Amino acid sequence: MFETPTAQLREQLLEVHGIGPETADSILLYAGNHPVFVVDAYTHRIFGRHALVEGKPDYERVRSFVESSVPSDSTLFNEFHALIVNTGKNWCRKAAPRCEGCPLRDFLPANSPYFASPLTAPAAMPVSGGPA
C-alpha cells in the first residue's frame, strides 16, 4: 500500500468513509513515511495567531504553505509537527495562552493582541489570521 505514489494514495484514503485530510495525512506520514505535513488544531491556532496565512486558516492552504516552504522530507515534517504540538500544548493554548516564555512570541505581528502582557491578553483567542 505505501509503495503507491503519495498523491494517489492520499486520494484513495480520502475516498474511505470517515477518513478526512488530517487522518489521511497522518497515515501517510506516520505509518507510510510519506513526506506530507499534518495540519491539526494546534497548527491552525499557531499559524492564525502569527498571521502566517491570510484569512481563516484552511487545511489545504496551510498544508500547501508548509509543504512549499520547507524541504519535502518526512522526518522534517514529523519533527516540525511535533514541535507545533508541543508549542500548542505548552504555550499557544486555546484558552489562557502563555505568551510569556513562548519560543514563538518574538514572531507575533506587532499589532497582535497576543503581544500584550499576559495580564491583559484575552482569555480566548480568535483563530482567524490578520494581515500578513
JSON list of C-alpha atoms in Angstrom, two decimals:
[
{"chain": "A", "resi": 1, "resn": "MET", "atom": "CA", "xyz": [0.00, 0.00, 0.00]},
{"chain": "A", "resi": 2, "resn": "PHE", "atom": "CA", "xyz": [2.71, 2.52, 0.95]},
{"chain": "A", "resi": 3, "resn": "GLU", "atom": "CA", "xyz": [4.55, 1.90, -2.32]},
{"chain": "A", "resi": 4, "resn": "THR", "atom": "CA", "xyz": [1.72, 3.78, -4.07]},
{"chain": "A", "resi": 5, "resn": "PRO", "atom": "CA", "xyz": [2.68, 7.37, -5.05]},
{"chain": "A", "resi": 6, "resn": "THR", "atom": "CA", "xyz": [1.76, 9.84, -2.29]},
{"chain": "A", "resi": 7, "resn": "ALA", "atom": "CA", "xyz": [-0.87, 11.87, -4.18]},
{"chain": "A", "resi": 8, "resn": "GLN", "atom": "CA", "xyz": [-2.61, 8.74, -5.47]},
{"chain": "A", "resi": 9, "resn": "LEU", "atom": "CA", "xyz": [-2.62, 7.05, -2.06]},
{"chain": "A", "resi": 10, "resn": "ARG", "atom": "CA", "xyz": [-3.91, 10.22, -0.41]},
{"chain": "A", "resi": 11, "resn": "GLU", "atom": "CA", "xyz": [-6.84, 10.31, -2.83]},
{"chain": "A", "resi": 12, "resn": "GLN", "atom": "CA", "xyz": [-7.58, 6.63, -2.13]},
{"chain": "A", "resi": 13, "resn": "LEU", "atom": "CA", "xyz": [-7.52, 7.24, 1.62]},
{"chain": "A", "resi": 14, "resn": "LEU", "atom": "CA", "xyz": [-9.82, 10.26, 1.30]},
{"chain": "A", "resi": 15, "resn": "GLU", "atom": "CA", "xyz": [-12.35, 8.07, -0.55]},
{"chain": "A", "resi": 16, "resn": "VAL", "atom": "CA", "xyz": [-12.73, 5.89, 2.55]},
{"chain": "A", "resi": 17, "resn": "HIS", "atom": "CA", "xyz": [-15.78, 6.89, 4.60]},
{"chain": "A", "resi": 18, "resn": "GLY", "atom": "CA", "xyz": [-14.64, 8.54, 7.84]},
{"chain": "A", "resi": 19, "resn": "ILE", "atom": "CA", "xyz": [-11.13, 9.46, 6.70]},
{"chain": "A", "resi": 20, "resn": "GLY", "atom": "CA", "xyz": [-10.59, 13.17, 6.28]},
{"chain": "A", "resi": 21, "resn": "PRO", "atom": "CA", "xyz": [-7.49, 15.14, 5.30]},
{"chain": "A", "resi": 22, "resn": "GLU", "atom": "CA", "xyz": [-5.86, 15.12, 8.76]},
{"chain": "A", "resi": 23, "resn": "THR", "atom": "CA", "xyz": [-6.31, 11.36, 9.19]},
{"chain": "A", "resi": 24, "resn": "ALA", "atom": "CA", "xyz": [-5.17, 10.61, 5.63]},
{"chain": "A", "resi": 25, "resn": "ASP", "atom": "CA", "xyz": [-2.07, 12.74, 6.07]},
{"chain": "A", "resi": 26, "resn": "SER", "atom": "CA", "xyz": [-1.35, 11.20, 9.48]},
{"chain": "A", "resi": 27, "resn": "ILE", "atom": "CA", "xyz": [-1.48, 7.71, 7.94]},
{"chain": "A", "resi": 28, "resn": "LEU", "atom": "CA", "xyz": [0.77, 8.80, 5.09]},
{"chain": "A", "resi": 29, "resn": "LEU", "atom": "CA", "xyz": [3.34, 10.49, 7.32]},
{"chain": "A", "resi": 30, "resn": "TYR", "atom": "CA", "xyz": [3.45, 8.34, 10.44]},
{"chain": "A", "resi": 31, "resn": "ALA", "atom": "CA", "xyz": [2.66, 4.88, 9.05]},
{"chain": "A", "resi": 32, "resn": "GLY", "atom": "CA", "xyz": [3.88, 5.24, 5.47]},
{"chain": "A", "resi": 33, "resn": "ASN", "atom": "CA", "xyz": [6.78, 7.65, 5.90]},
{"chain": "A", "resi": 34, "resn": "HIS", "atom": "CA", "xyz": [5.44, 9.77, 3.01]},
{"chain": "A", "resi": 35, "resn": "PRO", "atom": "CA", "xyz": [6.53, 13.42, 3.04]},
{"chain": "A", "resi": 36, "resn": "VAL", "atom": "CA", "xyz": [3.23, 15.16, 3.84]},
{"chain": "A", "resi": 37, "resn": "PHE", "atom": "CA", "xyz": [2.56, 17.74, 6.51]},
{"chain": "A", "resi": 38, "resn": "VAL", "atom": "CA", "xyz": [-0.23, 17.06, 9.01]},
{"chain": "A", "resi": 39, "resn": "VAL", "atom": "CA", "xyz": [-2.35, 20.09, 9.89]},
{"chain": "A", "resi": 40, "resn": "ASP", "atom": "CA", "xyz": [-4.24, 19.97, 13.18]},
{"chain": "A", "resi": 41, "resn": "ALA", "atom": "CA", "xyz": [-5.92, 22.36, 15.61]},
{"chain": "A", "resi": 42, "resn": "TYR", "atom": "CA", "xyz": [-2.55, 23.41, 17.05]},
{"chain": "A", "resi": 43, "resn": "THR", "atom": "CA", "xyz": [-1.26, 24.25, 13.57]},
{"chain": "A", "resi": 44, "resn": "HIS", "atom": "CA", "xyz": [-4.39, 26.29, 12.76]},
{"chain": "A", "resi": 45, "resn": "ARG", "atom": "CA", "xyz": [-4.16, 28.17, 16.05]},
{"chain": "A", "resi": 46, "resn": "ILE", "atom": "CA", "xyz": [-0.44, 28.97, 15.87]},
{"chain": "A", "resi": 47, "resn": "PHE", "atom": "CA", "xyz": [-0.45, 29.90, 12.19]},
{"chain": "A", "resi": 48, "resn": "GLY", "atom": "CA", "xyz": [-3.59, 32.02, 12.61]},
{"chain": "A", "resi": 49, "resn": "ARG", "atom": "CA", "xyz": [-2.27, 33.91, 15.64]},
{"chain": "A", "resi": 50, "resn": "HIS", "atom": "CA", "xyz": [1.05, 34.54, 13.91]},
{"chain": "A", "resi": 51, "resn": "ALA", "atom": "CA", "xyz": [-0.68, 35.62, 10.67]},
{"chain": "A", "resi": 52, "resn": "LEU", "atom": "CA", "xyz": [1.28, 33.08, 8.63]},
{"chain": "A", "resi": 53, "resn": "VAL", "atom": "CA", "xyz": [-1.71, 32.55, 6.35]},
{"chain": "A", "resi": 54, "resn": "GLU", "atom": "CA", "xyz": [-4.21, 35.17, 5.25]},
{"chain": "A", "resi": 55, "resn": "GLY", "atom": "CA", "xyz": [-7.78, 34.87, 6.43]},
{"chain": "A", "resi": 56, "resn": "LYS", "atom": "CA", "xyz": [-9.15, 31.97, 8.39]},
{"chain": "A", "resi": 57, "resn": "PRO", "atom": "CA", "xyz": [-6.68, 29.07, 8.30]},
{"chain": "A", "resi": 58, "resn": "ASP", "atom": "CA", "xyz": [-7.87, 26.38, 5.89]},
{"chain": "A", "resi": 59, "resn": "TYR", "atom": "CA", "xyz": [-6.45, 22.83, 5.96]},
{"chain": "A", "resi": 60, "resn": "GLU", "atom": "CA", "xyz": [-5.25, 22.67, 2.35]},
{"chain": "A", "resi": 61, "resn": "ARG", "atom": "CA", "xyz": [-3.95, 26.24, 2.33]},
{"chain": "A", "resi": 62, "resn": "VAL", "atom": "CA", "xyz": [-1.89, 25.64, 5.49]},
{"chain": "A", "resi": 63, "resn": "ARG", "atom": "CA", "xyz": [-0.65, 22.25, 4.23]},
{"chain": "A", "resi": 64, "resn": "SER", "atom": "CA", "xyz": [0.36, 23.73, 0.87]},
{"chain": "A", "resi": 65, "resn": "PHE", "atom": "CA", "xyz": [2.07, 26.67, 2.58]},
{"chain": "A", "resi": 66, "resn": "VAL", "atom": "CA", "xyz": [4.21, 24.38, 4.74]},
{"chain": "A", "resi": 67, "resn": "GLU", "atom": "CA", "xyz": [4.94, 21.85, 2.02]},
{"chain": "A", "resi": 68, "resn": "SER", "atom": "CA", "xyz": [6.06, 24.59, -0.37]},
{"chain": "A", "resi": 69, "resn": "SER", "atom": "CA", "xyz": [8.13, 26.40, 2.28]},
{"chain": "A", "resi": 70, "resn": "VAL", "atom": "CA", "xyz": [10.33, 23.61, 3.64]},
{"chain": "A", "resi": 71, "resn": "PRO", "atom": "CA", "xyz": [12.15, 20.69, 2.02]},
{"chain": "A", "resi": 72, "resn": "SER", "atom": "CA", "xyz": [9.94, 17.68, 1.30]},
{"chain": "A", "resi": 73, "resn": "ASP", "atom": "CA", "xyz": [11.21, 15.27, 3.94]},
{"chain": "A", "resi": 74, "resn": "SER", "atom": "CA", "xyz": [9.08, 13.01, 6.12]},
{"chain": "A", "resi": 75, "resn": "THR", "atom": "CA", "xyz": [11.47, 13.24, 9.08]},
{"chain": "A", "resi": 76, "resn": "LEU", "atom": "CA", "xyz": [11.41, 17.04, 8.90]},
{"chain": "A", "resi": 77, "resn": "PHE", "atom": "CA", "xyz": [7.59, 17.14, 8.66]},
{"chain": "A", "resi": 78, "resn": "ASN", "atom": "CA", "xyz": [7.31, 14.73, 11.59]},
{"chain": "A", "resi": 79, "resn": "GLU", "atom": "CA", "xyz": [9.64, 16.83, 13.78]},
{"chain": "A", "resi": 80, "resn": "PHE", "atom": "CA", "xyz": [8.05, 20.13, 12.71]},
{"chain": "A", "resi": 81, "resn": "HIS", "atom": "CA", "xyz": [4.58, 18.84, 13.59]},
{"chain": "A", "resi": 82, "resn": "ALA", "atom": "CA", "xyz": [5.84, 17.54, 16.96]},
{"chain": "A", "resi": 83, "resn": "LEU", "atom": "CA", "xyz": [7.26, 20.99, 17.75]},
{"chain": "A", "resi": 84, "resn": "ILE", "atom": "CA", "xyz": [3.97, 22.63, 16.81]},
{"chain": "A", "resi": 85, "resn": "VAL", "atom": "CA", "xyz": [2.05, 20.23, 19.08]},
{"chain": "A", "resi": 86, "resn": "ASN", "atom": "CA", "xyz": [4.47, 20.94, 21.94]},
{"chain": "A", "resi": 87, "resn": "THR", "atom": "CA", "xyz": [4.09, 24.71, 21.46]},
{"chain": "A", "resi": 88, "resn": "GLY", "atom": "CA", "xyz": [0.31, 24.43, 21.25]},
{"chain": "A", "resi": 89, "resn": "LYS", "atom": "CA", "xyz": [0.07, 22.35, 24.42]},
{"chain": "A", "resi": 90, "resn": "ASN", "atom": "CA", "xyz": [2.51, 24.37, 26.49]},
{"chain": "A", "resi": 91, "resn": "TRP", "atom": "CA", "xyz": [2.17, 27.97, 25.30]},
{"chain": "A", "resi": 92, "resn": "CYS", "atom": "CA", "xyz": [-0.28, 28.68, 22.49]},
{"chain": "A", "resi": 93, "resn": "ARG", "atom": "CA", "xyz": [-3.25, 27.15, 24.25]},
{"chain": "A", "resi": 94, "resn": "LYS", "atom": "CA", "xyz": [-6.82, 27.75, 23.12]},
{"chain": "A", "resi": 95, "resn": "ALA", "atom": "CA", "xyz": [-7.81, 29.31, 26.43]},
{"chain": "A", "resi": 96, "resn": "ALA", "atom": "CA", "xyz": [-5.38, 31.09, 28.73]},
{"chain": "A", "resi": 97, "resn": "PRO", "atom": "CA", "xyz": [-2.38, 31.13, 26.39]},
{"chain": "A", "resi": 98, "resn": "ARG", "atom": "CA", "xyz": [1.03, 31.55, 27.99]},
{"chain": "A", "resi": 99, "resn": "CYS", "atom": "CA", "xyz": [2.62, 34.03, 25.60]},
{"chain": "A", "resi": 100, "resn": "GLU", "atom": "CA", "xyz": [5.35, 34.94, 28.08]},
{"chain": "A", "resi": 101, "resn": "GLY", "atom": "CA", "xyz": [8.16, 32.49, 27.54]},
{"chain": "A", "resi": 102, "resn": "CYS", "atom": "CA", "xyz": [6.72, 31.13, 24.30]},
{"chain": "A", "resi": 103, "resn": "PRO", "atom": "CA", "xyz": [9.53, 30.39, 21.84]},
{"chain": "A", "resi": 104, "resn": "LEU", "atom": "CA", "xyz": [7.45, 31.96, 19.04]},
{"chain": "A", "resi": 105, "resn": "ARG", "atom": "CA", "xyz": [6.43, 35.15, 20.86]},
{"chain": "A", "resi": 106, "resn": "ASP", "atom": "CA", "xyz": [9.00, 37.28, 19.02]},
{"chain": "A", "resi": 107, "resn": "PHE", "atom": "CA", "xyz": [7.42, 36.26, 15.72]},
{"chain": "A", "resi": 108, "resn": "LEU", "atom": "CA", "xyz": [3.95, 37.63, 16.54]},
{"chain": "A", "resi": 109, "resn": "PRO", "atom": "CA", "xyz": [2.79, 40.50, 14.34]},
{"chain": "A", "resi": 110, "resn": "ALA", "atom": "CA", "xyz": [3.37, 43.84, 16.07]},
{"chain": "A", "resi": 111, "resn": "ASN", "atom": "CA", "xyz": [-0.37, 44.61, 16.13]},
{"chain": "A", "resi": 112, "resn": "SER", "atom": "CA", "xyz": [-1.29, 41.23, 17.60]},
{"chain": "A", "resi": 113, "resn": "PRO", "atom": "CA", "xyz": [-3.43, 41.19, 20.76]},
{"chain": "A", "resi": 114, "resn": "TYR", "atom": "CA", "xyz": [-1.23, 38.29, 21.90]},
{"chain": "A", "resi": 115, "resn": "PHE", "atom": "CA", "xyz": [1.76, 40.60, 22.05]},
{"chain": "A", "resi": 116, "resn": "ALA", "atom": "CA", "xyz": [0.19, 42.26, 25.10]},
{"chain": "A", "resi": 117, "resn": "SER", "atom": "CA", "xyz": [1.31, 41.37, 28.58]},
{"chain": "A", "resi": 118, "resn": "PRO", "atom": "CA", "xyz": [-0.11, 38.12, 29.99]},
{"chain": "A", "resi": 119, "resn": "LEU", "atom": "CA", "xyz": [-2.27, 40.11, 32.41]},
{"chain": "A", "resi": 120, "resn": "THR", "atom": "CA", "xyz": [-4.04, 41.94, 29.59]},
{"chain": "A", "resi": 121, "resn": "ALA", "atom": "CA", "xyz": [-4.08, 39.20, 26.97]},
{"chain": "A", "resi": 122, "resn": "PRO", "atom": "CA", "xyz": [-7.57, 37.98, 26.11]},
{"chain": "A", "resi": 123, "resn": "ALA", "atom": "CA", "xyz": [-8.64, 34.67, 27.66]},
{"chain": "A", "resi": 124, "resn": "ALA", "atom": "CA", "xyz": [-9.78, 33.16, 24.35]},
{"chain": "A", "resi": 125, "resn": "MET", "atom": "CA", "xyz": [-8.03, 33.91, 21.09]},
{"chain": "A", "resi": 126, "resn": "PRO", "atom": "CA", "xyz": [-9.59, 34.04, 17.63]},
{"chain": "A", "resi": 127, "resn": "VAL", "atom": "CA", "xyz": [-8.31, 31.55, 15.09]},
{"chain": "A", "resi": 128, "resn": "SER", "atom": "CA", "xyz": [-8.51, 33.84, 12.09]},
{"chain": "A", "resi": 129, "resn": "GLY", "atom": "CA", "xyz": [-5.33, 35.35, 10.81]},
{"chain": "A", "resi": 130, "resn": "GLY", "atom": "CA", "xyz": [-4.64, 39.02, 10.44]},
{"chain": "A", "resi": 131, "resn": "PRO", "atom": "CA", "xyz": [-2.61, 40.92, 7.90]},
{"chain": "A", "resi": 132, "resn": "ALA", "atom": "CA", "xyz": [0.49, 39.11, 6.71]}
]
